[in-house]
Amino acid sequence: MYVNPMMLCRLLPSVSHSWVHRRWLRKFDMTPSMLALHWQKVFEAHKIPEARESSEILISHALGAKTFHHIPPSVSRCPVSADQLEHVESMGQQRLQRVPVQYIIKEWDFLDMTLQMRPPVFIPRPETEELVGLVLADSQGLLSSTGPRILEVGCGSGAVSLALQRSLPQACVVAIDKTEEAVNLTRNNAERYGLQNKIQVLQHDILFDPPERLLTWGPIDVIVSNPPYIFTADMSMLDPEISRYEDHNALDGGHDGMDVIKGILHLTTCLLKHNGDVFLEGDPRHPHMISQWLKTTHSVQLRLISIFQDFCKKPRFVHLRKS
């Protein structure tokens, strides 16, 4: 007779759901595909976003594969072991609490890198890969014969800084973030790729710390940032994966989403070279807002070069140049 594990938990309330779930799964020879379908249905029943993707990522990780499609045929045809079932169960329970898969498996891909991830440090999004491409394609500052100096404001996991350093070995890259957690994670990821002696990582809050601290590495050819840019009023609409687990300091950009953006633009007056470039990721409303702000803020000598759309065709990136 088939007994659903959820029903068994209701009949035996003193028995934990996880224990019942594992015992129920062990009664069947669950191959990876069967297990993936099972967890997909569990996630769907609990309205977990991207249920299939979540299931496949967790199971791939438990089996030591990069992706579900990279599970070797010799493994995919065999039942999952008891230890692997327990590992998947543990991760699945976290996902049911809306923990992002990146934090559960403790890593995530960015371009050609696999970076460590730890809460609450901001998880890099696919759009930010486009930001790296724009910097490499459109910055005059990268033509510096002595090796460009690049500053990333708000480095998070170090994704952007490390990608630029790997693409431009001659560059001097300085990565700053206001939180110790982000600085430590960037350093860990730099060590993972042997770049700990190539990239400078500094805990620095551009809104409160004196800019003179950064002049050691100036003048800067390129400033790049995916800053906190969410309007404070929009923070309540974030998915639980974001609102519960990611650092709100890396998300909330103030009432107009421009607090840190303005700080970066002011920073250019003392730190950015003449004809140096600034590349920013922001809300689709920000390109127009930045353009209007520059017209009324004469102390900041920047001109708008380009506005770029992301892969969803939203105006996401701004390229500015110092006059």
mmCIF file of C-alpha atoms in Angstrom:
data_model
loop_
_atom_site.group_PDB
_atom_site.id
_atom_site.type_symbol
_atom_site.label_atom_id
_atom_site.label_comp_id
_atom_site.label_asym_id
_atom_site.label_seq_id
_atom_site.Cartn_x
_atom_site.Cartn_y
_atom_site.Cartn_z
ATOM 1 C CA MET A 1 0.000 0.000 0.000
ATOM 2 C CA TYR A 2 1.323 3.463 -0.930
ATOM 3 C CA VAL A 3 1.592 5.898 1.973
ATOM 4 C CA ASN A 4 2.388 9.506 1.242
ATOM 5 C CA PRO A 5 5.123 10.760 3.619
ATOM 6 C CA MET A 6 3.135 13.912 4.377
ATOM 7 C CA MET A 7 0.176 11.767 5.475
ATOM 8 C CA LEU A 8 2.447 9.610 7.627
ATOM 9 C CA CYS A 9 3.681 12.729 9.414
ATOM 10 C CA ARG A 10 0.092 13.648 10.225
ATOM 11 C CA LEU A 11 -0.553 10.162 11.591
ATOM 12 C CA LEU A 12 2.670 10.190 13.623
ATOM 13 C CA PRO A 13 3.149 13.813 14.682
ATOM 14 C CA SER A 14 6.032 12.963 17.013
ATOM 15 C CA VAL A 15 8.123 11.766 14.064
ATOM 16 C CA SER A 16 10.001 14.442 12.138
ATOM 17 C CA HIS A 17 9.047 15.061 8.535
ATOM 18 C CA SER A 18 12.688 14.770 7.405
ATOM 19 C CA TRP A 19 13.057 11.326 8.996
ATOM 20 C CA VAL A 20 9.821 10.073 7.447
ATOM 21 C CA HIS A 21 10.748 11.557 4.097
ATOM 22 C CA ARG A 22 14.150 9.853 3.993
ATOM 23 C CA ARG A 23 12.739 6.496 5.118
ATOM 24 C CA TRP A 24 10.016 6.731 2.471
ATOM 25 C CA LEU A 25 12.484 7.561 -0.294
ATOM 26 C CA ARG A 26 14.802 4.715 0.699
ATOM 27 C CA LYS A 27 12.020 2.210 0.060
ATOM 28 C CA PHE A 28 12.449 2.977 -3.626
ATOM 29 C CA ASP A 29 15.522 2.719 -5.808
ATOM 30 C CA MET A 30 15.573 6.424 -6.575
ATOM 31 C CA THR A 31 17.727 7.309 -9.552
ATOM 32 C CA PRO A 32 18.837 10.950 -9.907
ATOM 33 C CA SER A 33 16.060 11.619 -12.425
ATOM 34 C CA MET A 34 13.414 10.129 -10.161
ATOM 35 C CA LEU A 35 14.734 12.092 -7.208
ATOM 36 C CA ALA A 36 14.822 15.310 -9.236
ATOM 37 C CA LEU A 37 11.212 14.842 -10.298
ATOM 38 C CA HIS A 38 10.202 14.087 -6.718
ATOM 39 C CA TRP A 39 11.795 17.265 -5.338
ATOM 40 C CA GLN A 40 10.448 19.301 -8.226
ATOM 41 C CA LYS A 41 6.948 18.247 -7.196
ATOM 42 C CA VAL A 42 7.684 19.008 -3.540
ATOM 43 C CA PHE A 43 8.904 22.488 -4.462
ATOM 44 C CA GLU A 44 5.952 23.085 -6.759
ATOM 45 C CA ALA A 45 3.553 22.042 -3.998
ATOM 46 C CA HIS A 46 5.150 24.655 -1.744
ATOM 47 C CA LYS A 47 5.219 27.284 -4.517
ATOM 48 C CA ILE A 48 9.013 27.486 -4.581
ATOM 49 C CA PRO A 49 10.162 29.480 -7.635
ATOM 50 C CA GLU A 50 12.090 27.649 -10.363
ATOM 51 C CA ALA A 51 11.162 24.299 -8.859
ATOM 52 C CA ARG A 52 12.754 22.136 -11.547
ATOM 53 C CA GLU A 53 15.959 24.162 -11.665
ATOM 54 C CA SER A 54 16.242 24.164 -7.875
ATOM 55 C CA SER A 55 15.764 20.412 -7.706
ATOM 56 C CA GLU A 56 18.315 19.661 -10.411
ATOM 57 C CA ILE A 57 20.927 22.031 -8.976
ATOM 58 C CA LEU A 58 20.708 20.512 -5.503
ATOM 59 C CA ILE A 59 20.832 16.930 -6.737
ATOM 60 C CA SER A 60 23.718 17.656 -9.105
ATOM 61 C CA HIS A 61 25.630 19.187 -6.222
ATOM 62 C CA ALA A 62 24.963 16.186 -3.980
ATOM 63 C CA LEU A 63 26.280 13.891 -6.720
ATOM 64 C CA GLY A 64 29.371 16.010 -7.360
ATOM 65 C CA ALA A 65 28.335 17.092 -10.856
ATOM 66 C CA LYS A 66 28.520 20.606 -12.284
ATOM 67 C CA THR A 67 25.005 20.435 -13.719
ATOM 68 C CA PHE A 68 22.282 17.828 -13.926
ATOM 69 C CA HIS A 69 23.271 17.091 -17.521
ATOM 70 C CA HIS A 70 26.863 16.496 -16.414
ATOM 71 C CA ILE A 71 25.912 13.546 -14.205
ATOM 72 C CA PRO A 72 27.729 10.583 -15.803
ATOM 73 C CA PRO A 73 25.507 7.862 -17.312
ATOM 74 C CA SER A 74 27.041 5.338 -14.936
ATOM 75 C CA VAL A 75 25.761 7.428 -12.029
ATOM 76 C CA SER A 76 22.437 8.495 -13.523
ATOM 77 C CA ARG A 77 21.335 4.873 -13.968
ATOM 78 C CA CYS A 78 22.087 3.875 -10.375
ATOM 79 C CA PRO A 79 20.053 4.468 -7.226
ATOM 80 C CA VAL A 80 21.121 7.411 -5.122
ATOM 81 C CA SER A 81 22.915 6.334 -1.947
ATOM 82 C CA ALA A 82 21.514 6.822 1.542
ATOM 83 C CA ASP A 83 24.127 9.486 2.300
ATOM 84 C CA GLN A 84 23.295 11.338 -0.895
ATOM 85 C CA LEU A 85 19.583 11.136 -0.112
ATOM 86 C CA GLU A 86 20.262 12.643 3.291
ATOM 87 C CA HIS A 87 22.331 15.427 1.733
ATOM 88 C CA VAL A 88 19.587 16.223 -0.774
ATOM 89 C CA GLU A 89 16.999 16.144 2.005
ATOM 90 C CA SER A 90 19.003 18.639 4.051
ATOM 91 C CA MET A 91 19.401 20.978 1.092
ATOM 92 C CA GLY A 92 15.780 20.546 0.059
ATOM 93 C CA GLN A 93 14.580 21.565 3.503
ATOM 94 C CA GLN A 94 16.660 24.736 3.242
ATOM 95 C CA ARG A 95 15.173 25.505 -0.156
ATOM 96 C CA LEU A 96 11.700 25.071 1.310
ATOM 97 C CA GLN A 97 12.655 27.905 3.666
ATOM 98 C CA ARG A 98 13.382 29.974 0.530
ATOM 99 C CA VAL A 99 17.148 29.936 1.047
ATOM 100 C CA PRO A 100 18.734 30.742 -2.355
ATOM 101 C CA VAL A 101 20.358 27.742 -4.015
ATOM 102 C CA GLN A 102 23.592 29.744 -4.272
ATOM 103 C CA TYR A 103 23.829 29.881 -0.485
ATOM 104 C CA ILE A 104 22.801 26.245 -0.109
ATOM 105 C CA ILE A 105 25.478 24.843 -2.422
ATOM 106 C CA LYS A 106 27.912 27.591 -1.317
ATOM 107 C CA GLU A 107 29.053 28.507 -4.828
ATOM 108 C CA TRP A 108 27.847 29.980 -8.113
ATOM 109 C CA ASP A 109 29.152 30.526 -11.620
ATOM 110 C CA PHE A 110 29.999 33.960 -12.951
ATOM 111 C CA LEU A 111 31.344 34.034 -16.503
ATOM 112 C CA ASP A 112 34.158 31.453 -16.532
ATOM 113 C CA MET A 113 34.572 31.359 -12.751
ATOM 114 C CA THR A 114 32.951 29.373 -9.974
ATOM 115 C CA LEU A 115 32.883 31.609 -6.920
ATOM 116 C CA GLN A 116 32.263 30.848 -3.280
ATOM 117 C CA MET A 117 28.983 32.207 -1.934
ATOM 118 C CA ARG A 118 28.118 32.964 1.687
ATOM 119 C CA PRO A 119 25.131 34.762 3.165
ATOM 120 C CA PRO A 120 24.460 37.606 3.423
ATOM 121 C CA VAL A 121 26.861 38.713 0.680
ATOM 122 C CA PHE A 122 25.058 39.792 -2.481
ATOM 123 C CA ILE A 123 24.714 37.058 -5.112
ATOM 124 C CA PRO A 124 25.903 38.205 -8.564
ATOM 125 C CA ARG A 125 23.171 38.242 -11.211
ATOM 126 C CA PRO A 126 23.469 37.387 -14.914
ATOM 127 C CA GLU A 127 23.005 41.062 -15.836
ATOM 128 C CA THR A 128 26.260 41.900 -14.105
ATOM 129 C CA GLU A 129 28.126 39.635 -16.511
ATOM 130 C CA GLU A 130 26.986 42.100 -19.167
ATOM 131 C CA LEU A 131 28.455 44.946 -17.115
ATOM 132 C CA VAL A 132 31.890 43.309 -17.283
ATOM 133 C CA GLY A 133 31.561 42.984 -21.045
ATOM 134 C CA LEU A 134 30.699 46.661 -21.409
ATOM 135 C CA VAL A 135 33.742 47.719 -19.395
ATOM 136 C CA LEU A 136 36.040 45.591 -21.529
ATOM 137 C CA ALA A 137 34.485 46.755 -24.798
ATOM 138 C CA ASP A 138 33.895 50.466 -24.284
ATOM 139 C CA SER A 139 36.399 51.898 -21.832
ATOM 140 C CA GLN A 140 39.111 54.238 -23.115
ATOM 141 C CA GLY A 141 40.833 53.916 -19.761
ATOM 142 C CA LEU A 142 41.768 50.319 -20.485
ATOM 143 C CA LEU A 143 44.081 51.555 -23.237
ATOM 144 C CA SER A 144 46.511 52.943 -20.646
ATOM 145 C CA SER A 145 49.993 51.886 -21.685
ATOM 146 C CA THR A 146 51.182 51.423 -18.112
ATOM 147 C CA GLY A 147 48.287 49.192 -17.122
ATOM 148 C CA PRO A 148 44.859 50.556 -16.241
ATOM 149 C CA ARG A 149 43.768 51.243 -12.691
ATOM 150 C CA ILE A 150 40.261 49.967 -12.025
ATOM 151 C CA LEU A 151 38.141 50.599 -8.937
ATOM 152 C CA GLU A 152 35.069 48.531 -8.155
ATOM 153 C CA VAL A 153 32.714 50.041 -5.599
ATOM 154 C CA GLY A 154 30.685 47.408 -3.767
ATOM 155 C CA CYS A 155 32.611 44.278 -4.718
ATOM 156 C CA GLY A 156 30.385 41.756 -2.905
ATOM 157 C CA SER A 157 31.736 38.324 -3.824
ATOM 158 C CA GLY A 158 34.440 39.878 -6.005
ATOM 159 C CA ALA A 159 32.832 38.691 -9.241
ATOM 160 C CA VAL A 160 33.365 41.853 -11.299
ATOM 161 C CA SER A 161 36.839 42.680 -10.000
ATOM 162 C CA LEU A 162 38.118 39.148 -10.477
ATOM 163 C CA ALA A 163 36.635 38.890 -13.967
ATOM 164 C CA LEU A 164 38.331 42.143 -14.974
ATOM 165 C CA GLN A 165 41.641 41.142 -13.405
ATOM 166 C CA ARG A 166 41.583 37.805 -15.234
ATOM 167 C CA SER A 167 40.818 39.548 -18.528
ATOM 168 C CA LEU A 168 43.397 42.295 -17.941
ATOM 169 C CA PRO A 169 46.394 40.774 -16.137
ATOM 170 C CA GLN A 170 48.307 44.058 -16.453
ATOM 171 C CA ALA A 171 45.596 46.014 -14.627
ATOM 172 C CA CYS A 172 45.684 47.224 -11.046
ATOM 173 C CA VAL A 173 42.250 46.359 -9.664
ATOM 174 C CA VAL A 174 41.030 47.765 -6.352
ATOM 175 C CA ALA A 175 37.865 46.232 -4.887
ATOM 176 C CA ILE A 176 36.092 47.979 -2.028
ATOM 177 C CA ASP A 177 33.015 47.149 0.008
ATOM 178 C CA LYS A 178 31.521 48.554 3.192
ATOM 179 C CA THR A 179 31.026 45.160 4.861
ATOM 180 C CA GLU A 180 33.616 42.850 6.335
ATOM 181 C CA GLU A 181 31.701 39.802 5.061
ATOM 182 C CA ALA A 182 31.999 40.954 1.451
ATOM 183 C CA VAL A 183 35.660 41.898 1.792
ATOM 184 C CA ASN A 184 36.497 38.494 3.260
ATOM 185 C CA LEU A 185 34.554 36.652 0.566
ATOM 186 C CA THR A 186 36.258 38.623 -2.208
ATOM 187 C CA ARG A 187 39.633 37.742 -0.702
ATOM 188 C CA ASN A 188 38.656 34.071 -0.510
ATOM 189 C CA ASN A 189 37.601 34.067 -4.154
ATOM 190 C CA ALA A 190 40.783 35.876 -5.169
ATOM 191 C CA GLU A 191 42.786 33.134 -3.461
ATOM 192 C CA ARG A 192 40.737 30.493 -5.275
ATOM 193 C CA TYR A 193 42.045 31.886 -8.573
ATOM 194 C CA GLY A 194 45.532 32.794 -7.398
ATOM 195 C CA LEU A 195 44.854 36.527 -7.633
ATOM 196 C CA GLN A 196 45.364 37.454 -3.982
ATOM 197 C CA ASN A 197 48.558 39.341 -4.862
ATOM 198 C CA LYS A 198 47.072 40.989 -7.948
ATOM 199 C CA ILE A 199 43.927 42.557 -6.545
ATOM 200 C CA GLN A 200 43.670 45.042 -3.678
ATOM 201 C CA VAL A 201 40.647 44.466 -1.425
ATOM 202 C CA LEU A 202 39.670 47.135 1.086
ATOM 203 C CA GLN A 203 36.801 47.679 3.506
ATOM 204 C CA HIS A 204 35.638 51.188 2.705
ATOM 205 C CA ASP A 205 32.306 53.003 2.767
ATOM 206 C CA ILE A 206 32.331 55.749 0.145
ATOM 207 C CA LEU A 207 29.491 57.613 1.865
ATOM 208 C CA PHE A 208 31.303 57.931 5.197
ATOM 209 C CA ASP A 209 35.006 57.109 4.835
ATOM 210 C CA PRO A 210 37.399 59.799 3.532
ATOM 211 C CA PRO A 211 38.191 59.402 -0.186
ATOM 212 C CA GLU A 212 41.851 60.140 0.575
ATOM 213 C CA ARG A 213 42.187 56.498 1.631
ATOM 214 C CA LEU A 214 41.752 55.536 -2.008
ATOM 215 C CA LEU A 215 44.227 58.029 -3.463
ATOM 216 C CA THR A 216 47.036 55.529 -2.856
ATOM 217 C CA TRP A 217 45.820 53.708 -5.965
ATOM 218 C CA GLY A 218 44.773 56.781 -7.926
ATOM 219 C CA PRO A 219 44.264 58.374 -10.253
ATOM 220 C CA ILE A 220 41.775 55.778 -11.479
ATOM 221 C CA ASP A 221 41.133 54.974 -15.139
ATOM 222 C CA VAL A 222 37.834 53.139 -14.684
ATOM 223 C CA ILE A 223 35.255 53.027 -11.895
ATOM 224 C CA VAL A 224 32.724 50.216 -12.124
ATOM 225 C CA SER A 225 29.874 49.399 -9.791
ATOM 226 C CA ASN A 226 26.700 47.433 -9.359
ATOM 227 C CA PRO A 227 25.672 49.536 -6.353
ATOM 228 C CA PRO A 228 22.632 49.273 -4.088
ATOM 229 C CA TYR A 229 19.993 50.791 -6.354
ATOM 230 C CA ILE A 230 16.586 49.502 -5.268
ATOM 231 C CA PHE A 231 14.171 52.253 -4.275
ATOM 232 C CA THR A 232 13.402 51.933 -0.559
ATOM 233 C CA ALA A 233 9.683 51.784 -1.334
ATOM 234 C CA ASP A 234 10.317 48.740 -3.548
ATOM 235 C CA MET A 235 12.188 46.743 -0.904
ATOM 236 C CA SER A 236 8.953 45.272 0.456
ATOM 237 C CA MET A 237 8.238 43.699 -2.939
ATOM 238 C CA LEU A 238 11.408 41.611 -3.062
ATOM 239 C CA ASP A 239 11.162 37.828 -3.162
ATOM 240 C CA PRO A 240 11.815 36.047 0.156
ATOM 241 C CA GLU A 241 15.068 34.636 -1.250
ATOM 242 C CA ILE A 242 16.346 38.194 -1.402
ATOM 243 C CA SER A 243 14.586 39.950 1.462
ATOM 244 C CA ARG A 244 15.291 37.253 4.056
ATOM 245 C CA TYR A 245 18.846 36.302 3.219
ATOM 246 C CA GLU A 246 20.752 38.929 1.229
ATOM 247 C CA ASP A 247 22.267 41.993 2.871
ATOM 248 C CA HIS A 248 19.824 44.891 2.605
ATOM 249 C CA ASN A 249 22.796 47.264 2.591
ATOM 250 C CA ALA A 250 23.697 45.809 -0.809
ATOM 251 C CA LEU A 251 20.168 46.341 -2.104
ATOM 252 C CA ASP A 252 18.538 49.466 -0.673
ATOM 253 C CA GLY A 253 19.666 52.566 -2.548
ATOM 254 C CA GLY A 254 17.557 55.057 -0.612
ATOM 255 C CA HIS A 255 14.286 56.736 -1.487
ATOM 256 C CA ASP A 256 15.286 57.226 -5.138
ATOM 257 C CA GLY A 257 17.809 54.385 -5.338
ATOM 258 C CA MET A 258 20.547 56.959 -5.910
ATOM 259 C CA ASP A 259 22.326 57.276 -2.547
ATOM 260 C CA VAL A 260 25.405 55.249 -3.460
ATOM 261 C CA ILE A 261 25.217 56.190 -7.137
ATOM 262 C CA LYS A 262 25.554 59.864 -6.187
ATOM 263 C CA GLY A 263 28.409 58.972 -3.847
ATOM 264 C CA ILE A 264 30.245 57.286 -6.707
ATOM 265 C CA LEU A 265 29.678 60.241 -9.021
ATOM 266 C CA HIS A 266 31.002 62.664 -6.402
ATOM 267 C CA LEU A 267 34.019 60.384 -5.905
ATOM 268 C CA THR A 268 35.044 60.933 -9.517
ATOM 269 C CA THR A 269 35.962 64.562 -8.833
ATOM 270 C CA CYS A 270 39.071 63.601 -6.866
ATOM 271 C CA LEU A 271 39.794 60.061 -7.979
ATOM 272 C CA LEU A 272 39.025 59.628 -11.681
ATOM 273 C CA LYS A 273 41.442 60.626 -14.421
ATOM 274 C CA HIS A 274 40.503 63.121 -17.109
ATOM 275 C CA ASN A 275 38.667 61.088 -19.768
ATOM 276 C CA GLY A 276 38.320 58.271 -17.252
ATOM 277 C CA ASP A 277 35.228 56.084 -17.453
ATOM 278 C CA VAL A 278 32.421 55.159 -15.072
ATOM 279 C CA PHE A 279 30.203 52.132 -15.648
ATOM 280 C CA LEU A 280 27.135 51.681 -13.462
ATOM 281 C CA GLU A 281 24.364 49.140 -13.241
ATOM 282 C CA GLY A 282 21.063 50.486 -11.989
ATOM 283 C CA ASP A 283 17.311 50.490 -12.063
ATOM 284 C CA PRO A 284 15.750 51.160 -15.490
ATOM 285 C CA ARG A 285 14.631 54.554 -14.142
ATOM 286 C CA HIS A 286 18.162 55.595 -13.276
ATOM 287 C CA PRO A 287 19.709 56.480 -16.647
ATOM 288 C CA HIS A 288 17.321 59.408 -17.053
ATOM 289 C CA MET A 289 17.654 60.362 -13.383
ATOM 290 C CA ILE A 290 21.458 60.353 -13.598
ATOM 291 C CA SER A 291 21.357 62.483 -16.736
ATOM 292 C CA GLN A 292 19.113 65.035 -15.026
ATOM 293 C CA TRP A 293 21.221 65.020 -11.860
ATOM 294 C CA LEU A 294 24.399 65.761 -13.811
ATOM 295 C CA LYS A 295 22.750 68.788 -15.424
ATOM 296 C CA THR A 296 22.164 70.346 -12.017
ATOM 297 C CA THR A 297 25.328 69.189 -10.217
ATOM 298 C CA HIS A 298 28.065 71.285 -11.783
ATOM 299 C CA SER A 299 30.776 70.133 -9.371
ATOM 300 C CA VAL A 300 30.750 66.705 -11.045
ATOM 301 C CA GLN A 301 32.298 66.954 -14.496
ATOM 302 C CA LEU A 302 30.890 63.866 -16.157
ATOM 303 C CA ARG A 303 29.127 63.452 -19.463
ATOM 304 C CA LEU A 304 26.792 60.661 -20.441
ATOM 305 C CA ILE A 305 28.326 58.490 -23.159
ATOM 306 C CA SER A 306 25.870 55.617 -23.524
ATOM 307 C CA ILE A 307 22.896 53.835 -22.026
ATOM 308 C CA PHE A 308 22.797 50.076 -22.542
ATOM 309 C CA GLN A 309 19.913 47.656 -22.243
ATOM 310 C CA ASP A 310 20.126 44.345 -20.436
ATOM 311 C CA PHE A 311 19.038 41.046 -21.993
ATOM 312 C CA CYS A 312 15.442 41.860 -21.006
ATOM 313 C CA LYS A 313 15.658 45.045 -23.108
ATOM 314 C CA LYS A 314 15.525 47.310 -20.063
ATOM 315 C CA PRO A 315 17.859 50.327 -19.786
ATOM 316 C CA ARG A 316 20.177 48.931 -17.142
ATOM 317 C CA PHE A 317 23.707 50.258 -17.627
ATOM 318 C CA VAL A 318 25.169 53.747 -17.844
ATOM 319 C CA HIS A 319 28.558 54.724 -19.270
ATOM 320 C CA LEU A 320 29.901 58.117 -18.191
ATOM 321 C CA ARG A 321 33.184 59.858 -18.940
ATOM 322 C CA LYS A 322 35.000 62.598 -17.066
ATOM 323 C CA SER A 323 35.322 65.843 -18.995
#
